[in-house]
Amino acid sequence: MQFFINLAGAVYDPDGEGVDLPTISDARIEAVRFAGELLKDRPQLVWMGEEVRVEVTDENQLMLFTVIVAGVDAPAAKGMA
């Protein structure tokens, strides 16, 4: 099956090529790996004011699932630099 792993949220970057994987379970694992690699290189995305979403669609652009990563400050952190 062809899956498209799109970055959405604070930054939008659609997947123009897609990836061929045997099952939706494999696509779920790949989406989490994608998010991990992305955030390893660009951790500031979590704090850009909106959650980071990895949206996975099929070849018809039908949304299959979303992985969401969000940074949320606790009240004690308000006003700290």
PDB file of C-alpha atoms in Angstrom:
ATOM      1  CA  MET A   1       0.000   0.000   0.000  1.00  0.00           C
ATOM      2  CA  GLN A   2       1.093   3.561  -0.669  1.00  0.00           C
ATOM      3  CA  PHE A   3       1.099   5.899   2.349  1.00  0.00           C
ATOM      4  CA  PHE A   4       1.869   9.614   2.487  1.00  0.00           C
ATOM      5  CA  ILE A   5       3.422  10.940   5.694  1.00  0.00           C
ATOM      6  CA  ASN A   6       2.684  14.665   5.908  1.00  0.00           C
ATOM      7  CA  LEU A   7       4.045  17.137   8.432  1.00  0.00           C
ATOM      8  CA  ALA A   8       1.271  19.468   9.637  1.00  0.00           C
ATOM      9  CA  GLY A   9       0.644  21.901  12.466  1.00  0.00           C
ATOM     10  CA  ALA A  10       3.180  24.643  13.185  1.00  0.00           C
ATOM     11  CA  VAL A  11       4.883  23.783   9.895  1.00  0.00           C
ATOM     12  CA  TYR A  12       3.186  22.178   6.887  1.00  0.00           C
ATOM     13  CA  ASP A  13       5.219  19.959   4.576  1.00  0.00           C
ATOM     14  CA  PRO A  14       3.233  17.487   2.463  1.00  0.00           C
ATOM     15  CA  ASP A  15       4.808  14.214   1.343  1.00  0.00           C
ATOM     16  CA  GLY A  16       4.922  14.295  -2.446  1.00  0.00           C
ATOM     17  CA  GLU A  17       6.422  10.833  -2.927  1.00  0.00           C
ATOM     18  CA  GLY A  18       4.837   8.511  -0.393  1.00  0.00           C
ATOM     19  CA  VAL A  19       6.180   5.243   0.910  1.00  0.00           C
ATOM     20  CA  ASP A  20       5.150   1.702   0.050  1.00  0.00           C
ATOM     21  CA  LEU A  21       4.418  -0.345   3.179  1.00  0.00           C
ATOM     22  CA  PRO A  22       2.592  -3.663   3.595  1.00  0.00           C
ATOM     23  CA  THR A  23       0.052  -2.644   6.285  1.00  0.00           C
ATOM     24  CA  ILE A  24      -1.410   0.301   8.158  1.00  0.00           C
ATOM     25  CA  SER A  25       0.389  -1.014  11.271  1.00  0.00           C
ATOM     26  CA  ASP A  26       3.691  -0.550   9.448  1.00  0.00           C
ATOM     27  CA  ALA A  27       2.616   2.964   8.446  1.00  0.00           C
ATOM     28  CA  ARG A  28       1.866   3.795  12.093  1.00  0.00           C
ATOM     29  CA  ILE A  29       5.376   2.734  13.115  1.00  0.00           C
ATOM     30  CA  GLU A  30       6.905   4.686  10.224  1.00  0.00           C
ATOM     31  CA  ALA A  31       4.949   7.824  11.181  1.00  0.00           C
ATOM     32  CA  VAL A  32       6.287   7.682  14.751  1.00  0.00           C
ATOM     33  CA  ARG A  33       9.835   7.160  13.433  1.00  0.00           C
ATOM     34  CA  PHE A  34       9.347  10.136  11.115  1.00  0.00           C
ATOM     35  CA  ALA A  35       8.194  12.314  14.029  1.00  0.00           C
ATOM     36  CA  GLY A  36      11.126  11.188  16.177  1.00  0.00           C
ATOM     37  CA  GLU A  37      13.722  11.923  13.496  1.00  0.00           C
ATOM     38  CA  LEU A  38      12.132  15.272  12.713  1.00  0.00           C
ATOM     39  CA  LEU A  39      12.088  16.361  16.340  1.00  0.00           C
ATOM     40  CA  LYS A  40      15.604  15.074  16.948  1.00  0.00           C
ATOM     41  CA  ASP A  41      16.829  17.545  14.330  1.00  0.00           C
ATOM     42  CA  ARG A  42      14.288  20.335  14.945  1.00  0.00           C
ATOM     43  CA  PRO A  43      13.047  20.161  18.573  1.00  0.00           C
ATOM     44  CA  GLN A  44      12.026  23.829  18.493  1.00  0.00           C
ATOM     45  CA  LEU A  45       8.988  22.842  16.388  1.00  0.00           C
ATOM     46  CA  VAL A  46       7.251  21.624  19.560  1.00  0.00           C
ATOM     47  CA  TRP A  47       7.360  25.147  21.017  1.00  0.00           C
ATOM     48  CA  MET A  48       6.280  27.164  17.953  1.00  0.00           C
ATOM     49  CA  GLY A  49       2.783  27.764  19.359  1.00  0.00           C
ATOM     50  CA  GLU A  50       0.963  24.861  17.752  1.00  0.00           C
ATOM     51  CA  GLU A  51       1.266  21.095  18.038  1.00  0.00           C
ATOM     52  CA  VAL A  52       3.331  19.139  15.553  1.00  0.00           C
ATOM     53  CA  ARG A  53       1.151  16.720  13.622  1.00  0.00           C
ATOM     54  CA  VAL A  54       2.160  13.849  11.388  1.00  0.00           C
ATOM     55  CA  GLU A  55      -0.867  13.078   9.250  1.00  0.00           C
ATOM     56  CA  VAL A  56      -0.879   9.878   7.227  1.00  0.00           C
ATOM     57  CA  THR A  57      -3.057   9.534   4.135  1.00  0.00           C
ATOM     58  CA  ASP A  58      -3.574   6.891   1.496  1.00  0.00           C
ATOM     59  CA  GLU A  59      -3.079   7.321  -2.260  1.00  0.00           C
ATOM     60  CA  ASN A  60      -6.517   9.007  -2.474  1.00  0.00           C
ATOM     61  CA  GLN A  61      -5.483  11.550   0.198  1.00  0.00           C
ATOM     62  CA  LEU A  62      -7.927   9.965   2.654  1.00  0.00           C
ATOM     63  CA  MET A  63      -6.711  10.681   6.199  1.00  0.00           C
ATOM     64  CA  LEU A  64      -5.912   7.417   7.989  1.00  0.00           C
ATOM     65  CA  PHE A  65      -4.467   8.616  11.301  1.00  0.00           C
ATOM     66  CA  THR A  66      -2.531  11.406  13.000  1.00  0.00           C
ATOM     67  CA  VAL A  67       0.409  11.426  15.416  1.00  0.00           C
ATOM     68  CA  ILE A  68       0.385  14.570  17.600  1.00  0.00           C
ATOM     69  CA  VAL A  69       3.283  15.975  19.632  1.00  0.00           C
ATOM     70  CA  ALA A  70       2.650  19.024  21.801  1.00  0.00           C
ATOM     71  CA  GLY A  71       4.614  20.908  24.398  1.00  0.00           C
ATOM     72  CA  VAL A  72       2.491  22.311  27.228  1.00  0.00           C
ATOM     73  CA  ASP A  73       3.876  24.607  29.902  1.00  0.00           C
ATOM     74  CA  ALA A  74       2.693  24.061  33.463  1.00  0.00           C
ATOM     75  CA  PRO A  75       1.437  27.160  35.348  1.00  0.00           C
ATOM     76  CA  ALA A  76       4.675  27.245  37.372  1.00  0.00           C
ATOM     77  CA  ALA A  77       6.673  27.880  34.171  1.00  0.00           C
ATOM     78  CA  LYS A  78       4.692  30.965  33.112  1.00  0.00           C
ATOM     79  CA  GLY A  79       6.946  34.007  32.903  1.00  0.00           C
ATOM     80  CA  MET A  80      10.190  32.026  33.050  1.00  0.00           C
ATOM     81  CA  ALA A  81      12.721  32.515  30.282  1.00  0.00           C
TER      82      ALA A  81
END
